[in-house]
Every structure is written in structure tokens, then in C-alpha cells.
Amino acid sequence: MAQLKLMEFLAAENPDVFVASVHPGVVVTPMTQALMDHGDGTKEAAGRFHVDDVKLPAHFLLWMTSPEARFLRGRFVWANWDVDQLKARAKEIEESPQMLTSNVLGWPYQPKE
């Protein structure tokens, strides 16, 4: 959470810099392969993982560098989210200061409406 807040502060304090946090999803690496093969001592453990192709975060990050993704400045997103759905909600995301950011919401901190 500290890293997310750091990115949010960098974005807020540097309006001319595009800053965002991206979770790459789950891609196969030696570490994830070992977990999938032996996570709980059973081969069935591998079936519980959804694995993304390594090209997915690569392509998503490339898109994030485009002007089209500027509405995600200061936000946290996952590389396996649908880009068209994100773009369709761009205005909503931009207008909501808490959407796609790290927050602790609820009593006693949530403002009354």
C-alpha cells in the first residue's frame, strides 16, 4: 500500500509527469511455476491459478504510455483489465478522486453525503 500511496503523491505533486501503478497479473516464472506445481503438495493446486500470457502486461504497459491512457494518471490498475472497458469509464474515473486508488473507506472516515 505504501508504494501505491507514493505513486499517488508523485502524480499529485508533479502534474506534468504520468505516474501510475500497474499489477502485471500472474505470468509464468520459475517461482510461479514451482508454486503451481507444489503449492500445497498437490497437482490440483495448479488448476486454481489463472495465468496470463507475458505479452498481456507488456502490451498493456505499452498502451499505458499512450495519450489515450492519461486518465489513469495516479491510479492503480491491473494489466489484465479490459482496456475498452477502462476507456468507456474514463470520465467516471477522472471525476472520482478515490476510484482506482488505495483507500481506507468506511466509518469513521467516510464523509456523509
PDB file of C-alpha atoms in Angstrom:
ATOM      1  CA  MET A   1       0.000   0.000   0.000  1.00  0.00           C
ATOM      2  CA  ALA A   2       2.902   2.346   0.681  1.00  0.00           C
ATOM      3  CA  GLN A   3       4.082   2.036  -2.925  1.00  0.00           C
ATOM      4  CA  LEU A   4       0.589   2.883  -4.190  1.00  0.00           C
ATOM      5  CA  LYS A   5       0.407   5.967  -1.991  1.00  0.00           C
ATOM      6  CA  LEU A   6       3.889   7.034  -3.126  1.00  0.00           C
ATOM      7  CA  MET A   7       2.760   6.860  -6.771  1.00  0.00           C
ATOM      8  CA  GLU A   8      -0.402   8.834  -5.935  1.00  0.00           C
ATOM      9  CA  PHE A   9       1.661  11.552  -4.210  1.00  0.00           C
ATOM     10  CA  LEU A  10       4.156  11.677  -7.094  1.00  0.00           C
ATOM     11  CA  ALA A  11       1.268  12.170  -9.517  1.00  0.00           C
ATOM     12  CA  ALA A  12      -0.317  14.877  -7.326  1.00  0.00           C
ATOM     13  CA  GLU A  13       2.922  16.785  -6.825  1.00  0.00           C
ATOM     14  CA  ASN A  14       4.128  16.506 -10.434  1.00  0.00           C
ATOM     15  CA  PRO A  15       1.225  17.379 -12.731  1.00  0.00           C
ATOM     16  CA  ASP A  16       3.393  17.176 -15.851  1.00  0.00           C
ATOM     17  CA  VAL A  17       4.509  13.588 -15.136  1.00  0.00           C
ATOM     18  CA  PHE A  18       2.441  10.490 -15.890  1.00  0.00           C
ATOM     19  CA  VAL A  19       2.597   8.159 -12.881  1.00  0.00           C
ATOM     20  CA  ALA A  20       0.514   5.025 -12.378  1.00  0.00           C
ATOM     21  CA  SER A  21       0.795   1.678 -10.606  1.00  0.00           C
ATOM     22  CA  VAL A  22       0.196  -1.485 -12.615  1.00  0.00           C
ATOM     23  CA  HIS A  23      -0.204  -5.024 -11.329  1.00  0.00           C
ATOM     24  CA  PRO A  24       1.120  -7.275 -14.113  1.00  0.00           C
ATOM     25  CA  GLY A  25      -1.192 -10.200 -13.377  1.00  0.00           C
ATOM     26  CA  VAL A  26       0.181 -13.720 -12.973  1.00  0.00           C
ATOM     27  CA  VAL A  27       2.738 -14.789 -15.544  1.00  0.00           C
ATOM     28  CA  VAL A  28       4.750 -17.969 -15.537  1.00  0.00           C
ATOM     29  CA  THR A  29       8.173 -17.559 -13.974  1.00  0.00           C
ATOM     30  CA  PRO A  30      10.270 -20.227 -12.248  1.00  0.00           C
ATOM     31  CA  MET A  31       8.804 -19.062  -8.926  1.00  0.00           C
ATOM     32  CA  THR A  32       5.158 -19.156 -10.035  1.00  0.00           C
ATOM     33  CA  GLN A  33       5.697 -22.473 -11.807  1.00  0.00           C
ATOM     34  CA  ALA A  34       7.064 -24.006  -8.596  1.00  0.00           C
ATOM     35  CA  LEU A  35       4.075 -22.664  -6.685  1.00  0.00           C
ATOM     36  CA  MET A  36       1.640 -24.028  -9.258  1.00  0.00           C
ATOM     37  CA  ASP A  37       3.349 -27.432  -9.244  1.00  0.00           C
ATOM     38  CA  HIS A  38       3.844 -27.782  -5.493  1.00  0.00           C
ATOM     39  CA  GLY A  39       1.834 -25.012  -3.813  1.00  0.00           C
ATOM     40  CA  ASP A  40       0.040 -27.265  -1.370  1.00  0.00           C
ATOM     41  CA  GLY A  41       1.620 -30.590  -2.235  1.00  0.00           C
ATOM     42  CA  THR A  42      -0.944 -31.482  -4.886  1.00  0.00           C
ATOM     43  CA  LYS A  43      -1.072 -31.226  -8.637  1.00  0.00           C
ATOM     44  CA  GLU A  44      -4.609 -29.841  -8.252  1.00  0.00           C
ATOM     45  CA  ALA A  45      -3.080 -26.619  -6.922  1.00  0.00           C
ATOM     46  CA  ALA A  46      -2.067 -25.690 -10.468  1.00  0.00           C
ATOM     47  CA  GLY A  47      -5.704 -25.674 -11.593  1.00  0.00           C
ATOM     48  CA  ARG A  48      -6.550 -22.868  -9.164  1.00  0.00           C
ATOM     49  CA  PHE A  49      -4.324 -20.327 -10.924  1.00  0.00           C
ATOM     50  CA  HIS A  50      -5.328 -18.159 -13.848  1.00  0.00           C
ATOM     51  CA  VAL A  51      -2.120 -17.444 -15.728  1.00  0.00           C
ATOM     52  CA  ASP A  52      -1.767 -14.543 -18.153  1.00  0.00           C
ATOM     53  CA  ASP A  53       0.428 -14.641 -21.224  1.00  0.00           C
ATOM     54  CA  VAL A  54       3.513 -12.497 -20.586  1.00  0.00           C
ATOM     55  CA  LYS A  55       2.555 -10.441 -23.659  1.00  0.00           C
ATOM     56  CA  LEU A  56      -0.537  -9.136 -21.856  1.00  0.00           C
ATOM     57  CA  PRO A  57       1.271  -6.922 -19.303  1.00  0.00           C
ATOM     58  CA  ALA A  58       3.795  -5.951 -21.977  1.00  0.00           C
ATOM     59  CA  HIS A  59       1.067  -4.747 -24.334  1.00  0.00           C
ATOM     60  CA  PHE A  60      -0.894  -3.115 -21.504  1.00  0.00           C
ATOM     61  CA  LEU A  61       2.165  -1.157 -20.345  1.00  0.00           C
ATOM     62  CA  LEU A  62       2.841  -0.053 -23.901  1.00  0.00           C
ATOM     63  CA  TRP A  63      -0.762   1.219 -24.115  1.00  0.00           C
ATOM     64  CA  MET A  64      -0.283   2.991 -20.751  1.00  0.00           C
ATOM     65  CA  THR A  65       2.415   5.141 -22.374  1.00  0.00           C
ATOM     66  CA  SER A  66      -0.065   6.463 -24.941  1.00  0.00           C
ATOM     67  CA  PRO A  67      -2.040   9.692 -24.525  1.00  0.00           C
ATOM     68  CA  GLU A  68      -5.188   7.530 -24.577  1.00  0.00           C
ATOM     69  CA  ALA A  69      -4.365   6.257 -21.071  1.00  0.00           C
ATOM     70  CA  ARG A  70      -3.757   9.641 -19.436  1.00  0.00           C
ATOM     71  CA  PHE A  71      -7.000   9.368 -17.484  1.00  0.00           C
ATOM     72  CA  LEU A  72      -5.259   6.692 -15.380  1.00  0.00           C
ATOM     73  CA  ARG A  73      -2.675   9.128 -14.038  1.00  0.00           C
ATOM     74  CA  GLY A  74      -2.168   8.493 -10.314  1.00  0.00           C
ATOM     75  CA  ARG A  75      -4.312   5.344 -10.413  1.00  0.00           C
ATOM     76  CA  PHE A  76      -3.780   1.643  -9.730  1.00  0.00           C
ATOM     77  CA  VAL A  77      -4.775  -0.813 -12.453  1.00  0.00           C
ATOM     78  CA  TRP A  78      -4.266  -4.451 -13.352  1.00  0.00           C
ATOM     79  CA  ALA A  79      -2.779  -5.365 -16.722  1.00  0.00           C
ATOM     80  CA  ASN A  80      -5.477  -7.973 -17.305  1.00  0.00           C
ATOM     81  CA  TRP A  81      -8.329  -5.450 -17.131  1.00  0.00           C
ATOM     82  CA  ASP A  82     -10.121  -4.787 -20.410  1.00  0.00           C
ATOM     83  CA  VAL A  83      -8.769  -1.591 -21.999  1.00  0.00           C
ATOM     84  CA  ASP A  84     -12.005  -0.816 -23.831  1.00  0.00           C
ATOM     85  CA  GLN A  85     -13.974  -1.060 -20.581  1.00  0.00           C
ATOM     86  CA  LEU A  86     -11.475   1.226 -18.848  1.00  0.00           C
ATOM     87  CA  LYS A  87     -11.724   3.749 -21.685  1.00  0.00           C
ATOM     88  CA  ALA A  88     -15.525   3.607 -21.525  1.00  0.00           C
ATOM     89  CA  ARG A  89     -15.312   4.677 -17.864  1.00  0.00           C
ATOM     90  CA  ALA A  90     -12.573   7.288 -18.371  1.00  0.00           C
ATOM     91  CA  LYS A  91     -14.766  10.248 -17.416  1.00  0.00           C
ATOM     92  CA  GLU A  92     -16.062   8.487 -14.306  1.00  0.00           C
ATOM     93  CA  ILE A  93     -12.511   7.555 -13.283  1.00  0.00           C
ATOM     94  CA  GLU A  94     -11.201  11.088 -13.803  1.00  0.00           C
ATOM     95  CA  GLU A  95     -14.067  12.655 -11.863  1.00  0.00           C
ATOM     96  CA  SER A  96     -13.738  10.336  -8.871  1.00  0.00           C
ATOM     97  CA  PRO A  97     -10.676  11.160  -6.760  1.00  0.00           C
ATOM     98  CA  GLN A  98     -10.921   7.816  -4.928  1.00  0.00           C
ATOM     99  CA  MET A  99     -11.602   5.476  -7.840  1.00  0.00           C
ATOM    100  CA  LEU A 100      -8.686   3.134  -8.588  1.00  0.00           C
ATOM    101  CA  THR A 101      -6.609   4.489  -5.706  1.00  0.00           C
ATOM    102  CA  SER A 102      -5.661   2.957  -2.375  1.00  0.00           C
ATOM    103  CA  ASN A 103      -8.117   3.996   0.301  1.00  0.00           C
ATOM    104  CA  VAL A 104      -9.401   3.030   3.691  1.00  0.00           C
ATOM    105  CA  LEU A 105     -13.091   3.829   3.435  1.00  0.00           C
ATOM    106  CA  GLY A 106     -15.800   3.429   5.984  1.00  0.00           C
ATOM    107  CA  TRP A 107     -16.635   4.553   9.474  1.00  0.00           C
ATOM    108  CA  PRO A 108     -15.415   6.926  10.845  1.00  0.00           C
ATOM    109  CA  TYR A 109     -13.595   8.165   7.782  1.00  0.00           C
ATOM    110  CA  GLN A 110     -16.227   8.114   5.072  1.00  0.00           C
ATOM    111  CA  PRO A 111     -17.772  11.565   4.532  1.00  0.00           C
ATOM    112  CA  LYS A 112     -21.530  11.955   4.918  1.00  0.00           C
ATOM    113  CA  GLU A 113     -23.446  12.535   1.718  1.00  0.00           C
TER     114      GLU A 113
END
